mmCIF file of N, CA, C and O in Angstrom:
data_model
loop_
_atom_site.group_PDB
_atom_site.id
_atom_site.type_symbol
_atom_site.label_atom_id
_atom_site.label_comp_id
_atom_site.label_asym_id
_atom_site.label_seq_id
_atom_site.Cartn_x
_atom_site.Cartn_y
_atom_site.Cartn_z
ATOM 1 N N UNK A 1 12.380 16.804 -0.785
ATOM 2 C CA UNK A 1 11.280 17.193 -1.538
ATOM 3 C C UNK A 1 10.497 15.955 -2.020
ATOM 4 O O UNK A 1 9.284 16.026 -2.050
ATOM 5 N N UNK A 2 11.195 14.869 -2.401
ATOM 6 C CA UNK A 2 10.480 13.659 -2.911
ATOM 7 C C UNK A 2 9.681 13.064 -1.728
ATOM 8 O O UNK A 2 8.594 12.582 -1.991
ATOM 9 N N UNK A 3 10.251 13.123 -0.512
ATOM 10 C CA UNK A 3 9.521 12.553 0.625
ATOM 11 C C UNK A 3 8.222 13.357 0.856
ATOM 12 O O UNK A 3 7.155 12.883 1.119
ATOM 13 N N UNK A 4 8.276 14.712 0.711
ATOM 14 C CA UNK A 4 7.177 15.540 0.875
ATOM 15 C C UNK A 4 6.091 15.188 -0.140
ATOM 16 O O UNK A 4 4.892 15.137 0.125
ATOM 17 N N UNK A 5 6.525 14.996 -1.458
ATOM 18 C CA UNK A 5 5.595 14.738 -2.464
ATOM 19 C C UNK A 5 4.959 13.409 -2.162
ATOM 20 O O UNK A 5 3.706 13.195 -2.415
ATOM 21 N N UNK A 6 5.719 12.443 -1.774
ATOM 22 C CA UNK A 6 5.128 11.057 -1.431
ATOM 23 C C UNK A 6 4.137 11.178 -0.254
ATOM 24 O O UNK A 6 3.089 10.600 -0.309
ATOM 25 N N UNK A 7 4.513 11.990 0.735
ATOM 26 C CA UNK A 7 3.551 12.199 1.860
ATOM 27 C C UNK A 7 2.290 12.838 1.384
ATOM 28 O O UNK A 7 1.208 12.454 1.826
ATOM 29 N N UNK A 8 2.452 13.824 0.575
ATOM 30 C CA UNK A 8 1.207 14.621 0.101
ATOM 31 C C UNK A 8 0.330 13.659 -0.804
ATOM 32 O O UNK A 8 -0.867 13.644 -0.669
ATOM 33 N N UNK A 9 1.033 12.857 -1.593
ATOM 34 C CA UNK A 9 0.266 11.865 -2.452
ATOM 35 C C UNK A 9 -0.477 10.896 -1.588
ATOM 36 O O UNK A 9 -1.617 10.465 -1.838
ATOM 37 N N UNK A 10 0.183 10.452 -0.505
ATOM 38 C CA UNK A 10 -0.412 9.415 0.349
ATOM 39 C C UNK A 10 -1.563 9.995 1.047
ATOM 40 O O UNK A 10 -2.601 9.439 1.288
ATOM 41 N N UNK A 11 -1.389 11.265 1.475
ATOM 42 C CA UNK A 11 -2.566 11.985 2.191
ATOM 43 C C UNK A 11 -3.728 12.123 1.261
ATOM 44 O O UNK A 11 -4.895 11.894 1.605
ATOM 45 N N UNK A 12 -3.423 12.524 0.013
ATOM 46 C CA UNK A 12 -4.523 12.676 -0.954
ATOM 47 C C UNK A 12 -5.202 11.273 -1.228
ATOM 48 O O UNK A 12 -6.373 11.284 -1.330
ATOM 49 N N UNK A 13 -4.456 10.351 -1.320
ATOM 50 C CA UNK A 13 -5.033 8.957 -1.483
ATOM 51 C C UNK A 13 -5.917 8.557 -0.284
ATOM 52 O O UNK A 13 -7.007 8.053 -0.479
ATOM 53 N N UNK A 14 -5.377 8.852 0.874
ATOM 54 C CA UNK A 14 -6.221 8.446 2.030
ATOM 55 C C UNK A 14 -7.439 9.234 2.077
ATOM 56 O O UNK A 14 -8.538 8.693 2.669
ATOM 57 N N UNK A 15 -7.590 10.402 1.596
ATOM 58 C CA UNK A 15 -8.771 11.271 1.546
ATOM 59 C C UNK A 15 -9.686 10.896 0.408
ATOM 60 O O UNK A 15 -10.807 11.322 0.348
ATOM 61 N N UNK A 16 -9.148 10.138 -0.544
ATOM 62 C CA UNK A 16 -9.943 9.794 -1.770
ATOM 63 C C UNK A 16 -11.018 8.802 -1.451
ATOM 64 O O UNK A 16 -10.881 7.873 -0.742
ATOM 65 N N UNK A 17 -12.132 9.036 -2.037
ATOM 66 C CA UNK A 17 -13.273 8.057 -1.920
ATOM 67 C C UNK A 17 -13.029 6.810 -2.609
ATOM 68 O O UNK A 17 -13.765 5.867 -2.480
ATOM 69 N N UNK A 18 -12.035 6.865 -3.479
ATOM 70 C CA UNK A 18 -11.749 5.604 -4.306
ATOM 71 C C UNK A 18 -11.036 4.504 -3.506
ATOM 72 O O UNK A 18 -10.904 3.441 -3.997
ATOM 73 N N UNK A 19 -10.556 4.866 -2.324
ATOM 74 C CA UNK A 19 -9.841 3.838 -1.547
ATOM 75 C C UNK A 19 -10.784 3.156 -0.559
ATOM 76 O O UNK A 19 -11.365 3.740 0.306
ATOM 77 N N UNK A 20 -11.036 1.872 -0.791
ATOM 78 C CA UNK A 20 -11.823 1.058 0.042
ATOM 79 C C UNK A 20 -11.097 -0.280 0.353
ATOM 80 O O UNK A 20 -10.059 -0.495 -0.275
ATOM 81 N N UNK A 21 -11.589 -1.144 1.125
ATOM 82 C CA UNK A 21 -11.022 -2.388 1.391
ATOM 83 C C UNK A 21 -10.912 -3.100 0.072
ATOM 84 O O UNK A 21 -11.682 -2.967 -0.831
ATOM 85 N N UNK A 22 -9.779 -3.962 -0.030
ATOM 86 C CA UNK A 22 -9.535 -4.732 -1.250
ATOM 87 C C UNK A 22 -9.147 -3.754 -2.460
ATOM 88 O O UNK A 22 -9.498 -3.991 -3.564
ATOM 89 N N UNK A 23 -8.456 -2.631 -2.152
ATOM 90 C CA UNK A 23 -7.969 -1.759 -3.171
ATOM 91 C C UNK A 23 -7.002 -2.468 -4.083
ATOM 92 O O UNK A 23 -6.442 -3.471 -3.673
ATOM 93 N N UNK A 24 -6.876 -1.978 -5.251
ATOM 94 C CA UNK A 24 -5.945 -2.652 -6.196
ATOM 95 C C UNK A 24 -4.505 -2.199 -5.951
ATOM 96 O O UNK A 24 -4.302 -1.163 -5.386
ATOM 97 N N UNK A 25 -3.576 -3.034 -6.405
ATOM 98 C CA UNK A 25 -2.193 -2.828 -6.179
ATOM 99 C C UNK A 25 -1.695 -1.477 -6.674
ATOM 100 O O UNK A 25 -1.092 -0.759 -5.937
ATOM 101 N N UNK A 26 -2.093 -1.174 -7.922
ATOM 102 C CA UNK A 26 -1.600 0.156 -8.479
ATOM 103 C C UNK A 26 -2.094 1.309 -7.769
ATOM 104 O O UNK A 26 -1.338 2.352 -7.782
ATOM 105 N N UNK A 27 -3.249 1.280 -7.315
ATOM 106 C CA UNK A 27 -3.857 2.399 -6.520
ATOM 107 C C UNK A 27 -3.122 2.635 -5.321
ATOM 108 O O UNK A 27 -2.842 3.754 -4.894
ATOM 109 N N UNK A 28 -2.743 1.487 -4.580
ATOM 110 C CA UNK A 28 -2.006 1.647 -3.332
ATOM 111 C C UNK A 28 -0.538 1.944 -3.471
ATOM 112 O O UNK A 28 0.040 2.562 -2.475
ATOM 113 N N UNK A 29 0.051 1.598 -4.612
ATOM 114 C CA UNK A 29 1.498 1.862 -4.759
ATOM 115 C C UNK A 29 1.655 3.317 -5.326
ATOM 116 O O UNK A 29 1.946 3.598 -6.403
ATOM 117 N N UNK A 30 1.430 4.196 -4.389
ATOM 118 C CA UNK A 30 1.369 5.621 -4.581
ATOM 119 C C UNK A 30 2.685 6.177 -5.223
ATOM 120 O O UNK A 30 2.653 6.980 -6.145
ATOM 121 N N UNK A 31 3.762 5.720 -4.697
ATOM 122 C CA UNK A 31 5.100 6.231 -5.208
ATOM 123 C C UNK A 31 5.595 5.536 -6.432
ATOM 124 O O UNK A 31 6.670 5.831 -6.989
ATOM 125 N N UNK A 32 4.898 4.486 -6.860
ATOM 126 C CA UNK A 32 5.277 3.755 -8.123
ATOM 127 C C UNK A 32 6.581 2.919 -7.979
ATOM 128 O O UNK A 32 7.154 2.540 -8.920
ATOM 129 N N UNK A 33 6.827 2.528 -6.764
ATOM 130 C CA UNK A 33 8.010 1.761 -6.478
ATOM 131 C C UNK A 33 7.901 0.279 -6.883
ATOM 132 O O UNK A 33 8.959 -0.487 -6.982
ATOM 133 N N UNK A 34 6.708 -0.191 -7.254
ATOM 134 C CA UNK A 34 6.487 -1.577 -7.571
ATOM 135 C C UNK A 34 6.238 -2.415 -6.324
ATOM 136 O O UNK A 34 6.089 -3.665 -6.355
ATOM 137 N N UNK A 35 6.146 -1.739 -5.115
ATOM 138 C CA UNK A 35 5.813 -2.501 -3.867
ATOM 139 C C UNK A 35 4.883 -1.547 -3.013
ATOM 140 O O UNK A 35 4.823 -0.286 -3.349
ATOM 141 N N UNK A 36 4.216 -2.136 -2.114
ATOM 142 C CA UNK A 36 3.387 -1.367 -1.249
ATOM 143 C C UNK A 36 3.979 -1.335 0.179
ATOM 144 O O UNK A 36 4.264 -2.413 0.752
ATOM 145 N N UNK A 37 4.293 -0.168 0.628
ATOM 146 C CA UNK A 37 4.900 -0.023 1.911
ATOM 147 C C UNK A 37 3.846 -0.050 2.995
ATOM 148 O O UNK A 37 2.624 0.028 2.664
ATOM 149 N N UNK A 38 4.251 -0.148 4.241
ATOM 150 C CA UNK A 38 3.187 -0.168 5.355
ATOM 151 C C UNK A 38 2.478 1.269 5.408
ATOM 152 O O UNK A 38 1.287 1.243 5.574
ATOM 153 N N UNK A 39 3.160 2.245 5.067
ATOM 154 C CA UNK A 39 2.503 3.586 4.997
ATOM 155 C C UNK A 39 1.482 3.611 3.944
ATOM 156 O O UNK A 39 0.386 4.163 4.075
ATOM 157 N N UNK A 40 1.835 3.062 2.695
ATOM 158 C CA UNK A 40 0.859 3.086 1.616
ATOM 159 C C UNK A 40 -0.413 2.160 1.931
ATOM 160 O O UNK A 40 -1.495 2.482 1.625
ATOM 161 N N UNK A 41 -0.095 1.063 2.671
ATOM 162 C CA UNK A 41 -1.160 0.172 2.983
ATOM 163 C C UNK A 41 -2.041 0.652 4.082
ATOM 164 O O UNK A 41 -3.172 0.236 4.170
ATOM 165 N N UNK A 42 -1.586 1.676 4.848
ATOM 166 C CA UNK A 42 -2.390 2.179 5.964
ATOM 167 C C UNK A 42 -3.682 2.759 5.557
ATOM 168 O O UNK A 42 -4.570 2.928 6.391
ATOM 169 N N UNK A 43 -3.886 3.098 4.265
ATOM 170 C CA UNK A 43 -5.204 3.590 3.836
ATOM 171 C C UNK A 43 -6.330 2.574 3.786
ATOM 172 O O UNK A 43 -7.447 2.905 3.577
ATOM 173 N N UNK A 44 -5.924 1.288 3.893
ATOM 174 C CA UNK A 44 -6.844 0.157 3.804
ATOM 175 C C UNK A 44 -6.725 -0.644 5.178
ATOM 176 O O UNK A 44 -5.794 -1.368 5.349
ATOM 177 N N UNK A 45 -7.689 -0.505 5.993
ATOM 178 C CA UNK A 45 -7.709 -1.090 7.378
ATOM 179 C C UNK A 45 -7.528 -2.555 7.293
ATOM 180 O O UNK A 45 -6.777 -3.092 8.070
ATOM 181 N N UNK A 46 -8.146 -3.244 6.382
ATOM 182 C CA UNK A 46 -8.080 -4.705 6.342
ATOM 183 C C UNK A 46 -6.691 -5.132 5.861
ATOM 184 O O UNK A 46 -6.106 -6.084 6.441
ATOM 185 N N UNK A 47 -6.108 -4.437 4.842
ATOM 186 C CA UNK A 47 -4.811 -4.676 4.418
ATOM 187 C C UNK A 47 -3.774 -4.417 5.511
ATOM 188 O O UNK A 47 -2.857 -5.277 5.718
ATOM 189 N N UNK A 48 -3.963 -3.369 6.212
ATOM 190 C CA UNK A 48 -3.057 -3.092 7.425
ATOM 191 C C UNK A 48 -3.112 -4.237 8.375
ATOM 192 O O UNK A 48 -1.996 -4.581 8.911
ATOM 193 N N UNK A 49 -4.168 -4.733 8.717
ATOM 194 C CA UNK A 49 -4.288 -5.853 9.679
ATOM 195 C C UNK A 49 -3.659 -7.144 9.159
ATOM 196 O O UNK A 49 -3.097 -7.862 9.994
ATOM 197 N N UNK A 50 -3.671 -7.367 7.882
ATOM 198 C CA UNK A 50 -3.022 -8.480 7.320
ATOM 199 C C UNK A 50 -1.636 -8.308 6.805
ATOM 200 O O UNK A 50 -0.959 -9.284 6.340
ATOM 201 N N UNK A 51 -1.115 -7.117 6.972
ATOM 202 C CA UNK A 51 0.211 -6.773 6.336
ATOM 203 C C UNK A 51 1.265 -7.751 6.638
ATOM 204 O O UNK A 51 2.029 -8.290 5.833
ATOM 205 N N UNK A 52 1.440 -8.006 7.972
ATOM 206 C CA UNK A 52 2.588 -8.815 8.417
ATOM 207 C C UNK A 52 2.439 -10.219 7.896
ATOM 208 O O UNK A 52 3.478 -10.871 7.532
ATOM 209 N N UNK A 53 1.215 -10.765 7.888
ATOM 210 C CA UNK A 53 1.025 -12.064 7.323
ATOM 211 C C UNK A 53 1.318 -12.186 5.799
ATOM 212 O O UNK A 53 1.815 -13.203 5.350
ATOM 213 N N UNK A 54 0.883 -11.153 5.103
ATOM 214 C CA UNK A 54 1.069 -11.105 3.644
ATOM 215 C C UNK A 54 2.595 -10.918 3.255
ATOM 216 O O UNK A 54 3.025 -11.373 2.246
ATOM 217 N N UNK A 55 3.341 -10.240 4.104
ATOM 218 C CA UNK A 55 4.729 -9.881 3.891
ATOM 219 C C UNK A 55 5.627 -11.110 4.116
ATOM 220 O O UNK A 55 6.276 -11.186 5.100
ATOM 221 N N UNK A 56 5.576 -12.013 3.212
ATOM 222 C CA UNK A 56 6.211 -13.352 3.356
ATOM 223 C C UNK A 56 7.677 -13.251 3.550
ATOM 224 O O UNK A 56 8.240 -13.939 4.406
ATOM 225 N N UNK A 57 8.321 -12.376 2.830
ATOM 226 C CA UNK A 57 9.817 -12.238 2.995
ATOM 227 C C UNK A 57 10.201 -11.311 4.159
ATOM 228 O O UNK A 57 11.331 -11.152 4.418
ATOM 229 N N UNK A 58 9.281 -10.672 4.797
ATOM 230 C CA UNK A 58 9.550 -9.763 6.016
ATOM 231 C C UNK A 58 10.341 -8.578 5.663
ATOM 232 O O UNK A 58 10.948 -8.060 6.581
ATOM 233 N N UNK A 59 10.249 -8.083 4.377
ATOM 234 C CA UNK A 59 11.046 -6.857 4.162
ATOM 235 C C UNK A 59 10.370 -5.515 4.336
ATOM 236 O O UNK A 59 10.815 -4.547 4.068
ATOM 237 N N UNK A 60 9.141 -5.675 4.880
ATOM 238 C CA UNK A 60 8.329 -4.429 5.210
ATOM 239 C C UNK A 60 7.583 -3.859 4.055
ATOM 240 O O UNK A 60 7.069 -2.782 4.142
ATOM 241 N N UNK A 61 7.577 -4.514 2.890
ATOM 242 C CA UNK A 61 6.853 -4.143 1.681
ATOM 243 C C UNK A 61 6.141 -5.323 1.104
ATOM 244 O O UNK A 61 6.579 -6.457 1.275
ATOM 245 N N UNK A 62 5.019 -5.041 0.405
ATOM 246 C CA UNK A 62 4.404 -6.134 -0.274
ATOM 247 C C UNK A 62 4.650 -6.039 -1.767
ATOM 248 O O UNK A 62 4.452 -5.039 -2.402
ATOM 249 N N UNK A 63 5.091 -7.121 -2.302
ATOM 250 C CA UNK A 63 5.328 -7.225 -3.761
ATOM 251 C C UNK A 63 3.958 -7.520 -4.383
ATOM 252 O O UNK A 63 3.032 -7.806 -3.667
ATOM 253 N N UNK A 64 3.876 -7.478 -5.714
ATOM 254 C CA UNK A 64 2.651 -7.837 -6.389
ATOM 255 C C UNK A 64 2.182 -9.252 -6.078
ATOM 256 O O UNK A 64 1.067 -9.552 -5.887
ATOM 257 N N UNK A 65 3.261 -10.139 -6.068
ATOM 258 C CA UNK A 65 2.915 -11.569 -5.680
ATOM 259 C C UNK A 65 2.379 -11.712 -4.282
ATOM 260 O O UNK A 65 1.432 -12.493 -4.048
ATOM 261 N N UNK A 66 2.956 -11.012 -3.348
ATOM 262 C CA UNK A 66 2.485 -11.057 -1.933
ATOM 263 C C UNK A 66 1.048 -10.390 -1.885
ATOM 264 O O UNK A 66 0.164 -10.933 -1.187
ATOM 265 N N UNK A 67 0.886 -9.307 -2.517
ATOM 266 C CA UNK A 67 -0.440 -8.629 -2.516
ATOM 267 C C UNK A 67 -1.508 -9.493 -3.191
ATOM 268 O O UNK A 67 -2.627 -9.437 -2.755
ATOM 269 N N UNK A 68 -1.110 -10.260 -4.159
ATOM 270 C CA UNK A 68 -2.049 -11.186 -4.835
ATOM 271 C C UNK A 68 -2.752 -12.144 -3.817
ATOM 272 O O UNK A 68 -3.899 -12.663 -4.108
ATOM 273 N N UNK A 69 -2.113 -12.442 -2.719
ATOM 274 C CA UNK A 69 -2.773 -13.342 -1.740
ATOM 275 C C UNK A 69 -3.794 -12.613 -0.957
ATOM 276 O O UNK A 69 -4.551 -13.251 -0.251
ATOM 277 N N UNK A 70 -3.897 -11.320 -1.050
ATOM 278 C CA UNK A 70 -4.932 -10.481 -0.361
ATOM 279 C C UNK A 70 -6.177 -10.586 -1.048
ATOM 280 O O UNK A 70 -7.233 -10.758 -0.715
#
């Protein structure tokens, strides 16, 4: 159920007109985990393109510190 809620929230975010390039961390962190997953980042094309470069520790998520470089 939690995965479904996260998926629905992500879909709503993707459809939102509030999501543009250079979105803020809290807007992109849909599930409130304190990190931005690749799925969450996918709503921002520029961030998606830079994701691997920004993911310094290679864990597949962006921390606030990593995102700050964006």
